[in-house]
XYZ file of C-alpha atoms in Angstrom:
405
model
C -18.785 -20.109 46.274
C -19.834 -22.486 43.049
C -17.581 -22.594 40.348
C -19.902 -20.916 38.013
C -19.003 -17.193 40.351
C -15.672 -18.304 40.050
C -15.431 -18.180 36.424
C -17.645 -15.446 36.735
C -14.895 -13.344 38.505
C -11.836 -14.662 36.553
C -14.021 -14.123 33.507
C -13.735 -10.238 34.677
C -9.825 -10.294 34.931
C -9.477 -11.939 31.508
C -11.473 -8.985 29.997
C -9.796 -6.898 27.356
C -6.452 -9.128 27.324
C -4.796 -11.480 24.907
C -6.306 -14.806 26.376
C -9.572 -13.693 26.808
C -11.127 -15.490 23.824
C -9.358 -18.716 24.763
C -11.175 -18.180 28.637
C -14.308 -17.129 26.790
C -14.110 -20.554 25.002
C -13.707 -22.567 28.092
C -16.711 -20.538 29.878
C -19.205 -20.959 27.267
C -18.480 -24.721 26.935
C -19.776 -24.965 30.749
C -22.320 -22.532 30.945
C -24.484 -20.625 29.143
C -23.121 -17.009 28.083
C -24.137 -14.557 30.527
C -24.540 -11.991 27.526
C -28.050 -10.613 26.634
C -29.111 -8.415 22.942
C -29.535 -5.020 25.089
C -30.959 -2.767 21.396
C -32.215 -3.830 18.531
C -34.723 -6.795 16.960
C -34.209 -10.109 17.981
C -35.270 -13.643 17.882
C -35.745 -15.706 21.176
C -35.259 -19.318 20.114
C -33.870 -22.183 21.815
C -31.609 -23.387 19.728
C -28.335 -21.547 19.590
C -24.531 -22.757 17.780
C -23.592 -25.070 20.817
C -26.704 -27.115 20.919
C -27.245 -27.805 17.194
C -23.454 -29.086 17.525
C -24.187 -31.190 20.366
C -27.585 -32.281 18.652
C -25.049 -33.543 15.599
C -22.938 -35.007 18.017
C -25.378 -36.861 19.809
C -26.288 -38.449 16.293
C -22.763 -39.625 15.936
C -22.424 -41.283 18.941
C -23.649 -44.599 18.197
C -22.221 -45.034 15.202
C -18.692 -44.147 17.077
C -19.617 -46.807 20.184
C -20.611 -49.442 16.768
C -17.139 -48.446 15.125
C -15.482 -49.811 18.441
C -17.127 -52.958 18.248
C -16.552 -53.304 14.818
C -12.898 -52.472 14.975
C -12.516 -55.304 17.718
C -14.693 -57.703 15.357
C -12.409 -57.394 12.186
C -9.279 -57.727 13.811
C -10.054 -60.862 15.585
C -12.455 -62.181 12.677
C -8.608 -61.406 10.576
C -7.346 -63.501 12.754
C -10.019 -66.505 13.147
C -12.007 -66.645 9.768
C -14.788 -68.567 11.756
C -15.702 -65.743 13.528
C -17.330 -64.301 10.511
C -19.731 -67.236 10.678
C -21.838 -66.159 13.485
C -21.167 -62.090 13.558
C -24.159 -61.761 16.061
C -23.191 -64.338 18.424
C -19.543 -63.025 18.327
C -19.720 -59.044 17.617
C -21.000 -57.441 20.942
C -18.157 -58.733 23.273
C -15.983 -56.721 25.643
C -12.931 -57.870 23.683
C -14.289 -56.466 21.046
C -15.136 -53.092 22.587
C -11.906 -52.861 24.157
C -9.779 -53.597 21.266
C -11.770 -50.808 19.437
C -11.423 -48.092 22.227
C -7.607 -48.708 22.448
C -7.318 -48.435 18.484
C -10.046 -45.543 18.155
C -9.851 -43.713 21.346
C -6.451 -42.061 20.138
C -8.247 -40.494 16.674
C -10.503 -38.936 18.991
C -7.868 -37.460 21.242
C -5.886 -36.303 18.331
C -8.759 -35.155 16.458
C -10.081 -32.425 19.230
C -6.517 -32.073 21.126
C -4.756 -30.568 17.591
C -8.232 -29.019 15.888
C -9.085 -27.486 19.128
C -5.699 -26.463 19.608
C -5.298 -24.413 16.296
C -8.713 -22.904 16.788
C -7.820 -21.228 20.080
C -4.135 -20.370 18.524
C -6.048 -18.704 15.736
C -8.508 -17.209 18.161
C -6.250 -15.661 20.568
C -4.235 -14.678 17.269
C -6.999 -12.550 15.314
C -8.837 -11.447 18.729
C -12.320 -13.249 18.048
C -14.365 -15.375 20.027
C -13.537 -19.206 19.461
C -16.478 -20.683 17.923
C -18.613 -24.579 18.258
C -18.218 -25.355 14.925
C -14.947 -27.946 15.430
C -16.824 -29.496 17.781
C -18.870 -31.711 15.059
C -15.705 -31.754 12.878
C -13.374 -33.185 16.250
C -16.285 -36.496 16.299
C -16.287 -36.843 12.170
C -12.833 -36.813 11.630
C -12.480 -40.391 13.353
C -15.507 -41.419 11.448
C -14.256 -41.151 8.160
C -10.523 -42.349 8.788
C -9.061 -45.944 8.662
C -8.381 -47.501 12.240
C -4.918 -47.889 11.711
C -4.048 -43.949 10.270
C -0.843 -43.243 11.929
C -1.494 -40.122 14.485
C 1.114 -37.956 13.360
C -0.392 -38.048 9.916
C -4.045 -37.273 11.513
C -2.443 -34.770 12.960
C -0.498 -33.102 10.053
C -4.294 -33.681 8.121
C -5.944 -31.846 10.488
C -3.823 -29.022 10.604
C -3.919 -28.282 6.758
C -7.651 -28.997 7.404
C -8.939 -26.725 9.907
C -5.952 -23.690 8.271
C -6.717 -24.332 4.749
C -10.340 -25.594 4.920
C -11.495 -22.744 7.545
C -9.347 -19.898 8.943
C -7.995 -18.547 5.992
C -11.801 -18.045 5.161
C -12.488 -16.227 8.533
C -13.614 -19.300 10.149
C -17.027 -21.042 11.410
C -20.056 -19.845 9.276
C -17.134 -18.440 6.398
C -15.945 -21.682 4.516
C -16.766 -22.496 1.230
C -15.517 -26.308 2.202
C -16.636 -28.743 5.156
C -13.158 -29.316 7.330
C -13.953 -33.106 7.970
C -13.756 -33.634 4.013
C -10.600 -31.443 3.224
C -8.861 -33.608 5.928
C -9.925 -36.551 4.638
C -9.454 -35.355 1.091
C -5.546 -34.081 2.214
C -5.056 -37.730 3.732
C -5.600 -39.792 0.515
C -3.622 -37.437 -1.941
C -0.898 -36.973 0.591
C -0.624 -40.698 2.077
C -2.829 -43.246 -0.224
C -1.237 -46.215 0.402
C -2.951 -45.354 3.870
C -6.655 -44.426 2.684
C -6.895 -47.257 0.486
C -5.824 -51.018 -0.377
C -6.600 -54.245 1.936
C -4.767 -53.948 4.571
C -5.599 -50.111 6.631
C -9.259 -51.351 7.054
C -8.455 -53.762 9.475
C -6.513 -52.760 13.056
C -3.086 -54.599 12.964
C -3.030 -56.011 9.293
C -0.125 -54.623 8.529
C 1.755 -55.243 11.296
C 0.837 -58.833 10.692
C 1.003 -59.071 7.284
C 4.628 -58.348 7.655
C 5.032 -60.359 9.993
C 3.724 -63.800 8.296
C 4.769 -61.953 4.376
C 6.721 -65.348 3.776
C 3.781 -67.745 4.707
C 0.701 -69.119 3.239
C -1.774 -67.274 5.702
C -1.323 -63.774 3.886
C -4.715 -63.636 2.672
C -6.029 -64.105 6.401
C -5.223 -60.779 7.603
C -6.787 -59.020 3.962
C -9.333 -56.292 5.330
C -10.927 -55.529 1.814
C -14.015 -53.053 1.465
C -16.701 -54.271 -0.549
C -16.259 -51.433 -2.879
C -12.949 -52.735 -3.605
C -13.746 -56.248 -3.875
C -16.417 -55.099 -6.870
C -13.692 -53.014 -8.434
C -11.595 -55.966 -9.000
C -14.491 -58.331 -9.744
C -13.988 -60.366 -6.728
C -16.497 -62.678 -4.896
C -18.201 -60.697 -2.407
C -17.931 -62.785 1.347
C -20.774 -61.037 3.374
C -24.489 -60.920 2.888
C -27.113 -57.550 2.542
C -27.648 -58.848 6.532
C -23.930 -57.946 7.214
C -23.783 -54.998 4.506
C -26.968 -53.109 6.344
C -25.950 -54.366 10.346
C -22.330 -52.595 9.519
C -20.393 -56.421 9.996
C -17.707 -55.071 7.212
C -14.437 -53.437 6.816
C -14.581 -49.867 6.540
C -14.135 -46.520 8.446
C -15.266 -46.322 11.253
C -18.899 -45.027 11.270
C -19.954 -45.623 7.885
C -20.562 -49.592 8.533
C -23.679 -49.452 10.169
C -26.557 -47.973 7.580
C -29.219 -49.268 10.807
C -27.418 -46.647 12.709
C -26.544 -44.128 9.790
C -30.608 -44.191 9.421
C -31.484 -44.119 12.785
C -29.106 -40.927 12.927
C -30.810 -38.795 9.732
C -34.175 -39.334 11.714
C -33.056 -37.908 14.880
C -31.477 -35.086 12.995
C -34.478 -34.677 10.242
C -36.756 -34.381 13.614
C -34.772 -31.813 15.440
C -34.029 -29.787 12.098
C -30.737 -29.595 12.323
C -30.634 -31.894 8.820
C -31.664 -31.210 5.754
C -34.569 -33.845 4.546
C -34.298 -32.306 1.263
C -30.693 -32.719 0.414
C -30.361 -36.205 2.434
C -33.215 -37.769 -0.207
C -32.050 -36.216 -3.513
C -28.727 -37.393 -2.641
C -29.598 -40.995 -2.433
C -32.100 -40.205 -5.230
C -28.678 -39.078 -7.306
C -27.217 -41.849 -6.535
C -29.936 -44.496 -7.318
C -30.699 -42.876 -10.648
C -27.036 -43.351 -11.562
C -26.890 -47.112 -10.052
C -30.180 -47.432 -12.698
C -27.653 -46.052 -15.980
C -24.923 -48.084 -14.633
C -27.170 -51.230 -14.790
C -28.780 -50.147 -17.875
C -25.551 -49.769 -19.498
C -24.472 -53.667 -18.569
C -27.907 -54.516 -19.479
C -27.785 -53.343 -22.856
C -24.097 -55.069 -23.115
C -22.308 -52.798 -24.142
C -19.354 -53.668 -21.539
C -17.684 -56.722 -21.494
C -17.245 -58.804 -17.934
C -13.670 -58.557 -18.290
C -13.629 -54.727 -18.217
C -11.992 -53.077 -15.072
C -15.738 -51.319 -14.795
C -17.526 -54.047 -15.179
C -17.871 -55.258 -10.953
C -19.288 -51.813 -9.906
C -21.241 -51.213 -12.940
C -22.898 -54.571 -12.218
C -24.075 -54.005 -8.122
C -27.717 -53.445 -7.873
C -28.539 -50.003 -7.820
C -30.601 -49.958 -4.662
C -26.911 -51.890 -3.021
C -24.948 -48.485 -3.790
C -26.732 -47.166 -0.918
C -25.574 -49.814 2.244
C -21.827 -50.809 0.747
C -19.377 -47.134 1.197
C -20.045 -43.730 2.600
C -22.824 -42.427 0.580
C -25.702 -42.923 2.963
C -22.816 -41.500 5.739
C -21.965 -38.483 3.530
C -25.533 -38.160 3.023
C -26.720 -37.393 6.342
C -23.832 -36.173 8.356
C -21.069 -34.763 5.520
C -23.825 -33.150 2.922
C -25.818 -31.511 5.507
C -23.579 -29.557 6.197
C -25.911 -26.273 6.707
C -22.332 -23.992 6.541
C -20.924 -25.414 3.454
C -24.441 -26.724 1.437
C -27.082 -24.849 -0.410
C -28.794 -22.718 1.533
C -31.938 -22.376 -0.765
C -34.807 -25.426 -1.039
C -34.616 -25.593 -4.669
C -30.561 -25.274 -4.598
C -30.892 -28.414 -1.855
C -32.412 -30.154 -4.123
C -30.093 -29.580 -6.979
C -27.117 -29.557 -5.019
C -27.868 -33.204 -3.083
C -28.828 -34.746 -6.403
C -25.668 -33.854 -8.114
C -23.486 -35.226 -4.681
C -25.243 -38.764 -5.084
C -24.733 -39.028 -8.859
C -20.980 -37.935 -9.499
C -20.660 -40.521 -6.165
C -21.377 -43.108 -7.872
C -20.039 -42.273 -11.158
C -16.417 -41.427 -9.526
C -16.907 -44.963 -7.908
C -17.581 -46.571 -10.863
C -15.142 -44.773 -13.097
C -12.376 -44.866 -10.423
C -11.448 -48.085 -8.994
C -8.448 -47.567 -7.419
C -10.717 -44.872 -5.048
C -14.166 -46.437 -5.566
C -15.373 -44.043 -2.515
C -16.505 -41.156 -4.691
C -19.091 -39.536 -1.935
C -16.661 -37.265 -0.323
C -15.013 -35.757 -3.615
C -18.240 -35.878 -4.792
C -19.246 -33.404 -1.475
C -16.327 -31.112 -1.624
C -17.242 -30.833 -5.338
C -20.610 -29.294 -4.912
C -19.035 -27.265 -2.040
C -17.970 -25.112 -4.031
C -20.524 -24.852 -7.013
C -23.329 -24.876 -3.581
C -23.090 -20.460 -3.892
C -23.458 -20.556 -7.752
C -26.557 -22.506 -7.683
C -27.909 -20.510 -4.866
C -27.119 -17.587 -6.837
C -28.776 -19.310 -10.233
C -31.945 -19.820 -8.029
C -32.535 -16.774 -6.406
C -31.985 -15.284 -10.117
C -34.598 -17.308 -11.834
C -37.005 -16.402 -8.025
C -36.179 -12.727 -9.198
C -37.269 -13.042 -13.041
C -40.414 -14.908 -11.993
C -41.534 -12.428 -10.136
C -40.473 -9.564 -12.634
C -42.748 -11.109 -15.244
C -45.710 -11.387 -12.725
C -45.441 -7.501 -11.545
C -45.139 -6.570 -15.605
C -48.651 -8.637 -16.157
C -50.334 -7.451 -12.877
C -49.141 -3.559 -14.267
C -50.073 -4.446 -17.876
């Protein structure tokens, strides 16, 4: 007997009891639900809960395997400045990969061991069915961290996170907010000496900058963004070539726009992303880039102004230094959380890529604006929905009273 008939049988036992939903859960991840619609309409699709998640997931994945490689790169490039001279030659290496599983492998653990963990609690808790949507949220969560997050303060984030940012609304399908930003969001107001500054980009920096604090190589272990290099009008080290291929401190899947790109295709062709709201985000976000560089332009900021380095990037460069094309395609998407109408998309991504870049600009010690920028719109996403199916009803008022008239 397979163990599909065994499940099959225990699945009978479990029926009716306290643990049942937590079973249920572990069932369903292995095989398909043996449940059918017996009354009522239906629609027979292929596409069900679990296998847009896994679709998402499947988009993530090489930006995850990249963020290994790139966690290896930066802390021996921290180490040996020459490395940075050749990134090609020295970036796909096995020390590279290995030092980037051993740092990143643990966010992943702790990321599905403690989300998964509170979603069965709270399943077995309240009696319902434990749903796919942490799955996605368990993979972005060690996306948009730094490498060197402590674990116990993932794990207090993603606590308040999947409580705060889910349950308490009833859970997958019910929250007004997308998880993976509320535990980022909880991270930098809680700990920000950990989501920002030169040193947390970088695996081991701060070990070794306290190490060598009393000696002359302290800028050799500095893991500064670009973003925060422009907010204090510093000389920017790495070319568009390094800034597109993802050969930069950062998190660890928003590096790579190749892959970030390659990603919003897949998903745009399965339709599991929104085309609209990926384009007018970046569309927001070059239109503000434009003002900014208008603005400097026109002179009327000075070079020695703390906005002056941000305000000064090309517009079209907003879109491969940061998160926004990230947040774009994997964080706005978010078909829970977003606009659910076309024209609402529209309005809803435009506004996320414009207040990104004008929190960036405005805000240099955060100059990562995308993902308050997300959890912003988040919540005004139901009153423009509402604002749009309003003006929809009023159109169509005014064309019944001139058909009737």
């Amino acid at each position: 007997m397979g163990l599909k008939e065994n499940l099959h049988k225990l699945k009978k036992k479990y029926e009716g009891k306290k643990m049942a939903p937590a079973f249920n859960a572990l069932h369903t991840f292995l095989y398909l639900p043996n449940e059918t619609t017996h009354s009522g309409s239906h629609i027979r699709a292929a596409d069900d809960l679990k296998r847009t998640m896994n679709t998402v997931i499947l988009a993530l994945v090489p930006c995850l395997l990249f963020g290994m490689f790139n966690a290896g790169y930066q802390h021996y490039a921290a180490i040996d400045e020459t490395l940075r001279a050749a990134p090609l030659a020295n970036f796909f290496t096995m020390d590279n990969f290995l030092m980037g599983c051993i740092t990143i492998l643990p966010l992943v653990i702790v990321s599905y061991g403690v989300g998964l963990a509170v979603e069965f609690l709270f399943a077995v808790v309240k009696g319902h069915e434990v749903e796919e949507g942490y799955l996605v949220t368990g993979m972005l969560v060690p996306l948009i961290v730094p490498v060197d997050i402590p674990l116990w303060m993932l794990t207090v984030a993603i606590i308040f996170g999947v409580v705060i940012g889910k349950e308490v609304f009833g859970g997958t399908g019910m929250n007004i907010l997308n998880p993976a930003l509320t535990i980022r969001a909880f991270l930098f107001f809680a700990y920000p000496t950990w989501m920002s500054g030169d040193k947390v980009w970088v695996h081991g920096a701060v070990e070794r900058s306290k190490e060598i604090a009393g000696g002359a190589n302290l800028d050799a272990i500095s893991g500064e963004t670009i973003l925060g290099s422009y907010a204090q009008n510093q000389d920017i080290m790495y070319s568009l070539q390094d800034m597109f291929l993802g050969f930069i401190p950062g998190s660890v899947g928003e590096t790579s726009k190749l892959l970030i790109i390659i990603g919003a295709l897949f998903l745009i062709f399965t339709k599991v992303g929104s085309w609209r709201i990926i384009l007018s985000t970046l569309v927001g976000a070059l239109i503000m880039g434009l003002i900014f560089n208008g603005v400097i332009s026109a002179g009327w900021i000075e070079e020695s102004s703390k906005f002056y380095g941000l305000m000064n990037v090309p517009f079209w460069q907003h879109l491969i230094i940061g998160s926004i094309l990230f947040g774009a395609v994997y964080m706005a998407t978010d078909p829970v959380s977003a606009a659910q109408t076309n024209k609402g998309k529209w309005i809803y991504g435009f506004l996320i890529g414009f207040i990104s870049i004008m929190i960036r600009v405005f805000n240099p010690a955060y100059p990562e604006g995308v993902f308050l920028a997300i959890l912003l719109m988040n919540v005004f996403a139901p009153t423009i929905d509402h604002y749009v199916l309003q003006g929809n009803i009023k159109r169509r008022q005014k064309r019944l009273k001139v058909k009737t008239a």
